[in-house]
CSV table of C-alpha atoms in Angstrom, one decimal:
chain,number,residue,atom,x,y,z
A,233,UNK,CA,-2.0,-7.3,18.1
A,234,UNK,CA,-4.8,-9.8,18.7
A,235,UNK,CA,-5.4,-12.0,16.2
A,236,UNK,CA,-8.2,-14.4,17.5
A,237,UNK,CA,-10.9,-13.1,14.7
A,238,UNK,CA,-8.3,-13.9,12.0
A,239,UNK,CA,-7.5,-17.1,13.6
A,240,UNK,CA,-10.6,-18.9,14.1
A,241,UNK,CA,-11.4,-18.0,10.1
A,242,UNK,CA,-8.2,-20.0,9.4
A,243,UNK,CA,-6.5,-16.4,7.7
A,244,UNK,CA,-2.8,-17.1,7.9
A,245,UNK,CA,-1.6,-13.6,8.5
A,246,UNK,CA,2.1,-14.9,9.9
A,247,UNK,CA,4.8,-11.7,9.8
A,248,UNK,CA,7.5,-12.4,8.1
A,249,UNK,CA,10.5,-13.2,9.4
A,250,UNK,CA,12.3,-9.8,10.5
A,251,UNK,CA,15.8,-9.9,8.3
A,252,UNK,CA,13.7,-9.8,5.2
A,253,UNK,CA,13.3,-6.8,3.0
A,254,UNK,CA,10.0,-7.4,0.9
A,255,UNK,CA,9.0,-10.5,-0.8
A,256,UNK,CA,8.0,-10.7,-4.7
A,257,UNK,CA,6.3,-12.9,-6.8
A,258,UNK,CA,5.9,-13.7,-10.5
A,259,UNK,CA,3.1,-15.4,-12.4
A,260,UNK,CA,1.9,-15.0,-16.0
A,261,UNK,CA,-0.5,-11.4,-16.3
A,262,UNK,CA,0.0,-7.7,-17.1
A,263,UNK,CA,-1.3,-7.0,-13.4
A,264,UNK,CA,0.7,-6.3,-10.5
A,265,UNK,CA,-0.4,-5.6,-7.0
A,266,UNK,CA,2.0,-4.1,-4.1
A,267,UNK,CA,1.3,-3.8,-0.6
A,268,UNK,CA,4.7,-1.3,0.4
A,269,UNK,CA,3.1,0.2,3.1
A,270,UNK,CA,2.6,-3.4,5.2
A,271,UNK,CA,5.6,-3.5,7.0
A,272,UNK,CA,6.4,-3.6,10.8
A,273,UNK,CA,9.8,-4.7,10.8
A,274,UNK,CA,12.6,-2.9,12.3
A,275,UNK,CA,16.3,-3.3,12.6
A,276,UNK,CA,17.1,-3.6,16.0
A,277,UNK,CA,19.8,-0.5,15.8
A,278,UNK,CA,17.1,1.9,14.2
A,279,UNK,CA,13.9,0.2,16.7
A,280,UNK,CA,16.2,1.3,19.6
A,281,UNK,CA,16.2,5.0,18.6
A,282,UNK,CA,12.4,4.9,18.0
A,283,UNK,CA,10.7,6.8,20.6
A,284,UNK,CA,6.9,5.6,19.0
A,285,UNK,CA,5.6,2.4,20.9
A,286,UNK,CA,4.8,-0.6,18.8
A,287,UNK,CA,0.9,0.6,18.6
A,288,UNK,CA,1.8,4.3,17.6
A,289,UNK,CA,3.8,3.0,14.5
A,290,UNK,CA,0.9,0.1,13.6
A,291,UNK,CA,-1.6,2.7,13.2
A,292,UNK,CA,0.3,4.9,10.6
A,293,UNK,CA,1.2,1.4,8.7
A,294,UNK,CA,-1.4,-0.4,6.3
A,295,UNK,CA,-1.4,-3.8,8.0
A,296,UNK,CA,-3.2,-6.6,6.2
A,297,UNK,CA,-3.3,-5.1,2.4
A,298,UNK,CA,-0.4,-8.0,1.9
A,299,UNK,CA,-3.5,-10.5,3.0
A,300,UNK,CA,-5.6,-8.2,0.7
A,301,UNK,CA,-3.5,-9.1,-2.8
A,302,UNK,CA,-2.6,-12.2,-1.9
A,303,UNK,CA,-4.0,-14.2,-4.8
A,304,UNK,CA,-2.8,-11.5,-7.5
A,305,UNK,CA,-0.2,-13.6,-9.3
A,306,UNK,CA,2.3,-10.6,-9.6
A,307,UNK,CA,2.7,-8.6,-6.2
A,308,UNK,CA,5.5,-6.9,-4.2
A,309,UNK,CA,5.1,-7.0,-0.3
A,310,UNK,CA,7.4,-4.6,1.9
A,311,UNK,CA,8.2,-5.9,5.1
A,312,UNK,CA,9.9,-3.3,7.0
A,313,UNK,CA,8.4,-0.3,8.1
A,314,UNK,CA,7.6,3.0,6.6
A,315,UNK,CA,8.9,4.4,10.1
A,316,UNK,CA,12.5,2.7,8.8
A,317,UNK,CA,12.5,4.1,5.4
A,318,UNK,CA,9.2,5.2,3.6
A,319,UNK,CA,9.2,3.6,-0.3
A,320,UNK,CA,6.4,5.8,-1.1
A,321,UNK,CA,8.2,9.0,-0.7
A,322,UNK,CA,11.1,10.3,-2.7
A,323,UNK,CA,14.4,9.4,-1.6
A,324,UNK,CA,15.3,12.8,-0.1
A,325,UNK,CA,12.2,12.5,2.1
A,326,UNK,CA,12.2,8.6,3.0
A,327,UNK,CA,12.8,8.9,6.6
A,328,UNK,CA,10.9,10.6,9.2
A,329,UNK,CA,13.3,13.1,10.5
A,330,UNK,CA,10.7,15.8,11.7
A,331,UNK,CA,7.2,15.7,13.2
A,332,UNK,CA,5.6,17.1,10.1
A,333,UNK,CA,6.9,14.8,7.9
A,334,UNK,CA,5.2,12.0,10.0
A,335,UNK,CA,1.4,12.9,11.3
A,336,UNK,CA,2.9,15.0,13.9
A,337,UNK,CA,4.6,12.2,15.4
A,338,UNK,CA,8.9,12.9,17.1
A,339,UNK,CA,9.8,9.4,15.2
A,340,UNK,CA,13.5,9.7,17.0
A,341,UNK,CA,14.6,10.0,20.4
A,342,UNK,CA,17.5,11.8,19.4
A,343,UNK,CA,19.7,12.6,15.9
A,344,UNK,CA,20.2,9.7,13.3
A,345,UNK,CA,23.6,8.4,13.1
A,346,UNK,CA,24.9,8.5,9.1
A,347,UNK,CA,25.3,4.7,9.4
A,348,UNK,CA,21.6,4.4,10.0
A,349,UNK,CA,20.4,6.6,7.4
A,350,UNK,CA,22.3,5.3,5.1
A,351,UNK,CA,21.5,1.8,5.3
A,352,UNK,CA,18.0,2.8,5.5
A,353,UNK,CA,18.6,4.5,2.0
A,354,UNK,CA,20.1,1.6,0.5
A,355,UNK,CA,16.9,-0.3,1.3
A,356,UNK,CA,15.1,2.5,-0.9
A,357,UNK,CA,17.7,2.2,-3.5
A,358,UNK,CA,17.3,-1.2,-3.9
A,359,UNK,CA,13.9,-1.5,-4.1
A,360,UNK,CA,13.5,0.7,-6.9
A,361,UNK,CA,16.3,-1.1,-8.9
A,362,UNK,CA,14.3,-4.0,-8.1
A,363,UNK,CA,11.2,-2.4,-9.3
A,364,UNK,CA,12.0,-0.9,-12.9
A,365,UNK,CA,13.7,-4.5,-13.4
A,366,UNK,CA,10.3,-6.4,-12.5
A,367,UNK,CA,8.2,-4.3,-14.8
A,368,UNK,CA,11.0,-4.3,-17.5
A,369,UNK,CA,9.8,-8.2,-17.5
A,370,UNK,CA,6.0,-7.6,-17.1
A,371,UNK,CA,6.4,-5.3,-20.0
A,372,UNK,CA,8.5,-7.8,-22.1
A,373,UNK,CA,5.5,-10.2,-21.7
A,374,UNK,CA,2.5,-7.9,-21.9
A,375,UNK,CA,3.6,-4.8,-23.2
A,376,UNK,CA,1.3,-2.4,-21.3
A,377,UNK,CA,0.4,-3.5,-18.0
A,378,UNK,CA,-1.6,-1.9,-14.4
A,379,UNK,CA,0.1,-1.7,-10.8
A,380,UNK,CA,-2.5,-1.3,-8.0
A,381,UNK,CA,-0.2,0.3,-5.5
A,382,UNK,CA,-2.6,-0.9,-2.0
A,383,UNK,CA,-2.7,1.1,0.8
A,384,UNK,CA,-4.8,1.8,4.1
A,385,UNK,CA,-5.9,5.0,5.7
A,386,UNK,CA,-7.3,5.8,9.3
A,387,UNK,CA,-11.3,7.5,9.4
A,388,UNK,CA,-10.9,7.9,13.0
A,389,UNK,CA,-8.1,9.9,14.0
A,390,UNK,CA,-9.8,11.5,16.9
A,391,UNK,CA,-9.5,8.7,19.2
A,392,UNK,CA,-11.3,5.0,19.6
A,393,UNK,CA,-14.5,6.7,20.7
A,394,UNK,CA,-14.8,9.5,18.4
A,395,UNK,CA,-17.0,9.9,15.6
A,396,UNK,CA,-15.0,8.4,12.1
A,397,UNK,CA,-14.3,10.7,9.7
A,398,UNK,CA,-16.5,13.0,7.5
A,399,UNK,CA,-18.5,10.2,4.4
A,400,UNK,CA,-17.6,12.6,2.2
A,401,UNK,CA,-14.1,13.3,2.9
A,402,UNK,CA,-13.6,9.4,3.6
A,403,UNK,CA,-14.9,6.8,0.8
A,404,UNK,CA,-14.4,3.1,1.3
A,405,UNK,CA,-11.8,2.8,-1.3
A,406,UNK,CA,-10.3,5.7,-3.0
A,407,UNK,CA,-8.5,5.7,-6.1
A,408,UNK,CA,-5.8,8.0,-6.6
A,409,UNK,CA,-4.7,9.1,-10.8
A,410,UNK,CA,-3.3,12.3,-9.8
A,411,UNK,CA,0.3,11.2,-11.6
A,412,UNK,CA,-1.2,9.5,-14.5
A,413,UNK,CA,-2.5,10.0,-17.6
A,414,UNK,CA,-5.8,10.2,-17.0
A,415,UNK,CA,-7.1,10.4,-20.5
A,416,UNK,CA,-4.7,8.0,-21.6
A,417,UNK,CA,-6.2,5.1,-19.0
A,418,UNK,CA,-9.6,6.5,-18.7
A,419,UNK,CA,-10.7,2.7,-19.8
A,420,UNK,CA,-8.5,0.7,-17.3
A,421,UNK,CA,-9.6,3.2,-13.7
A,422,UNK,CA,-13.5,3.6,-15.1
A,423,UNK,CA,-13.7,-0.5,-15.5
A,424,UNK,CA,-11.5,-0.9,-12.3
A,425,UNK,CA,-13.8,1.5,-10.4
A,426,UNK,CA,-17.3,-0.1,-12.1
A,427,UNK,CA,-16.0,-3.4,-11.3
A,428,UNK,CA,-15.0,-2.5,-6.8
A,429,UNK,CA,-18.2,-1.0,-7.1
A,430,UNK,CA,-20.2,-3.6,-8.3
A,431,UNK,CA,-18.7,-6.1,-6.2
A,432,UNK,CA,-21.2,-7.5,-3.9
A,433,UNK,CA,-19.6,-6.8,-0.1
A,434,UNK,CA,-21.2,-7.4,3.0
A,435,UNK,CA,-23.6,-4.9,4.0
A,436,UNK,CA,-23.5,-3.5,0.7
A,437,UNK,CA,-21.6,-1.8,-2.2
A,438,UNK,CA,-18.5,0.0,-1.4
A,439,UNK,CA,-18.5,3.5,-2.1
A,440,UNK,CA,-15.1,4.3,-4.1
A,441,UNK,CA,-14.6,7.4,-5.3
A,442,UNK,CA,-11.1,9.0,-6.7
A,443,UNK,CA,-9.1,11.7,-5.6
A,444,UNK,CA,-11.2,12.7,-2.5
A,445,UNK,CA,-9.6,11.4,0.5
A,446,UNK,CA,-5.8,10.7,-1.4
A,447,UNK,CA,-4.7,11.7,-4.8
A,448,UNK,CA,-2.2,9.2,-5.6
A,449,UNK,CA,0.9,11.6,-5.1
A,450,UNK,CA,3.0,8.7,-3.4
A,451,UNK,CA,6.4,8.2,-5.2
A,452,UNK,CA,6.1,4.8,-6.3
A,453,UNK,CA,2.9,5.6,-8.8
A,454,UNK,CA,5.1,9.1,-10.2
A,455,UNK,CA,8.1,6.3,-10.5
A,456,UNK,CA,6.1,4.2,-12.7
A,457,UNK,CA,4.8,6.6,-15.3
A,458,UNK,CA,8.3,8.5,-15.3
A,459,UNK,CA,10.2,5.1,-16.3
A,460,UNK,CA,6.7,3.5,-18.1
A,461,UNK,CA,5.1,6.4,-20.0
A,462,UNK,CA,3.6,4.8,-22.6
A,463,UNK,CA,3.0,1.1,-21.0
A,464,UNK,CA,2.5,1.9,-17.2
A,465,UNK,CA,-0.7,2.5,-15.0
A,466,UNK,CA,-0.2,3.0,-11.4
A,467,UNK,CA,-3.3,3.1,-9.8
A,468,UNK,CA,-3.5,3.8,-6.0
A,469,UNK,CA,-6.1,2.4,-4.5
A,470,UNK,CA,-6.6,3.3,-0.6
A,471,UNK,CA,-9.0,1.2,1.5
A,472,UNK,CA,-10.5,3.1,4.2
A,473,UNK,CA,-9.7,0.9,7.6
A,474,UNK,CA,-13.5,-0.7,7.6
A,475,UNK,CA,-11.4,-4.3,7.8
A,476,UNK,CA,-9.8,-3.8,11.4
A,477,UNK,CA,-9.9,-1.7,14.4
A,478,UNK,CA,-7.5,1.0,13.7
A,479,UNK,CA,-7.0,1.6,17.4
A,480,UNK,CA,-5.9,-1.6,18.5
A,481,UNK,CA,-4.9,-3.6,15.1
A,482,UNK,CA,-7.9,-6.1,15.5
A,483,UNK,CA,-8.5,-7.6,11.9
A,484,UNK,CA,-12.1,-8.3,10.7
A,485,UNK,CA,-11.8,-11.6,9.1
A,486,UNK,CA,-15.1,-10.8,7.0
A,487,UNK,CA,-14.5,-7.9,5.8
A,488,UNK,CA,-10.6,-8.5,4.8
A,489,UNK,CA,-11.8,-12.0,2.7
A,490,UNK,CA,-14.4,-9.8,0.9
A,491,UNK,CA,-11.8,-7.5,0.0
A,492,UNK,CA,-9.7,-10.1,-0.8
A,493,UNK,CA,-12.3,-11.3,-3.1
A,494,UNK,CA,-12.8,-8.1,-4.4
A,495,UNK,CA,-9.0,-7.7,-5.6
A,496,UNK,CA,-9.0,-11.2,-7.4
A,497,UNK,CA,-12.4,-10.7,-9.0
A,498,UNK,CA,-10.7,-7.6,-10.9
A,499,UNK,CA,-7.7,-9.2,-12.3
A,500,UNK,CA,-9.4,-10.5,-15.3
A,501,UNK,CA,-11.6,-7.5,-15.6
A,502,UNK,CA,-8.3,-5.5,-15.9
A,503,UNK,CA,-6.5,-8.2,-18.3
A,504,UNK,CA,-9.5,-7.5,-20.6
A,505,UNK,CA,-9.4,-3.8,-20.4
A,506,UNK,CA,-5.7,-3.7,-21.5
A,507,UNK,CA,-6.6,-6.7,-24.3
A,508,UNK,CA,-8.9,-4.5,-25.9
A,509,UNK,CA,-7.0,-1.6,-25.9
A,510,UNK,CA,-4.3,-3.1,-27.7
């Protein structure tokens, strides 16, 4: 991955180091931010039965959405990759295991040994232990509070010199409510959306839209208001891949600090949303 661009900004995107599992942290506000989809990190017994190259599995991964919510005071980061075990998918679908289940992609150059799955599994396990006991203590402090599950998508799936995706079928950032309560959280997704698009971004306002591009069907968001029905809003937000080159995993240091920006400069916007609701 070249990293020059992000480098001469002075952006500390540093992986992690591989052994770990995600990273969390824990400051005082009823918002949380994860990035579970920013992972590259293999064990060595499951990277040795991948068949995808290190560039097949970074495009299908949402690189740089940890950098993205790194000033919300609350946020989860995965560090292994979705092509490991997926968090965002049910447990019974977490790993890859045919072609349809992962873009088209043969994930495996030959069957998955039990041992492998199941520590894989484990990870998933874990993690949502981890999870409902997190929010247990954002709800303790806040009552209600507002995940912004982060992810990335592609817009140019045709190749590096095809023409990007469809506008219509591809906003900037697209919210996904399909699990929630829409009525119930109108006030916290309408102020979230007024407030990304009112954000001043280089060359001008993002275009968000919800439900067009992603509905917000991912696992962790259905987790959330299944355990949290009356204090939980999972929103997903999906930024469209306008901060790097999809292709090669190039970041765009502009473009990620604005959306960095962005993501800070709703926090408080959100906090007074949920105050008023009260």
């Amino acid at each position: 991955m070249d990293m020059n661009t992000a480098r001469e900004a002075n952006f500390d995107l540093t992986l992690p180091a591989a052994g770990e599992w995600w990273t969390q942290h824990r400051g005082l506000s009823p918002v949380v931010a994860t990035a579970i989809h920013n992972g590259h990190a293999m064990r060595d017994a499951v990277k040795r039965l991948c068949r995808l190259s290190e560039e097949e599995r970074l495009r299908e991964e949402d690189p740089f959405t940890e950098f993205i919510i790194r000033d919300v005071p609350n946020r989860i980061v995965v560090h292994r990759s979705r092509f490991e075990v997926d968090i965002n998918r049910p447990r019974d679908g977490a790993i890859y295991l045919r072609p349809e289940q992962a873009w088209g992609l043969d994930v495996w150059s030959g069957e998955l040994p039990g041992e492998i799955t199941d520590a894989s599994l484990a990870m998933h396990d874990e993690y949502y232990a981890m999870l409902k006991s997190y929010l247990r203590s954002i709800e303790r402090c806040h009552g209600p509070f507002i995940v912004l599950d982060v992810h990335s998508y592609n817009h140019r799936r045709a190749g590096p010199k095809a023409e990007p995706a469809l506008i219509a079928e591809a906003p900037d950032v697209n919210i996904g409510t399909f699990s929630m309560d829409r009525r119930k959280w109108a006030p916290v997704v309408d102020s979230f959306v007024e407030a990304v698009r009112s954000f001043d971004f280089p060359g001008g306002p993002l275009d968000v839209r919800e439900n067009i591009a992603f509905q917000g069907r991912g696992y962790q968001a259905r987790f959330i208001h299944e355990h949290f029905p009356e204090t939980g809003c999972a929103i997903a937000v999906e930024f469209k891949k306008i901060f790097m080159e999809e292709w090669t995993g190039e970041p765009f240091a502009e473009t990620l600090g604005a959306l960095r920006k962005l993501l800070a400069l709703t926090l408080p916007v959100l906090a007074d949303t949920l105050e008023s609701a009260r």
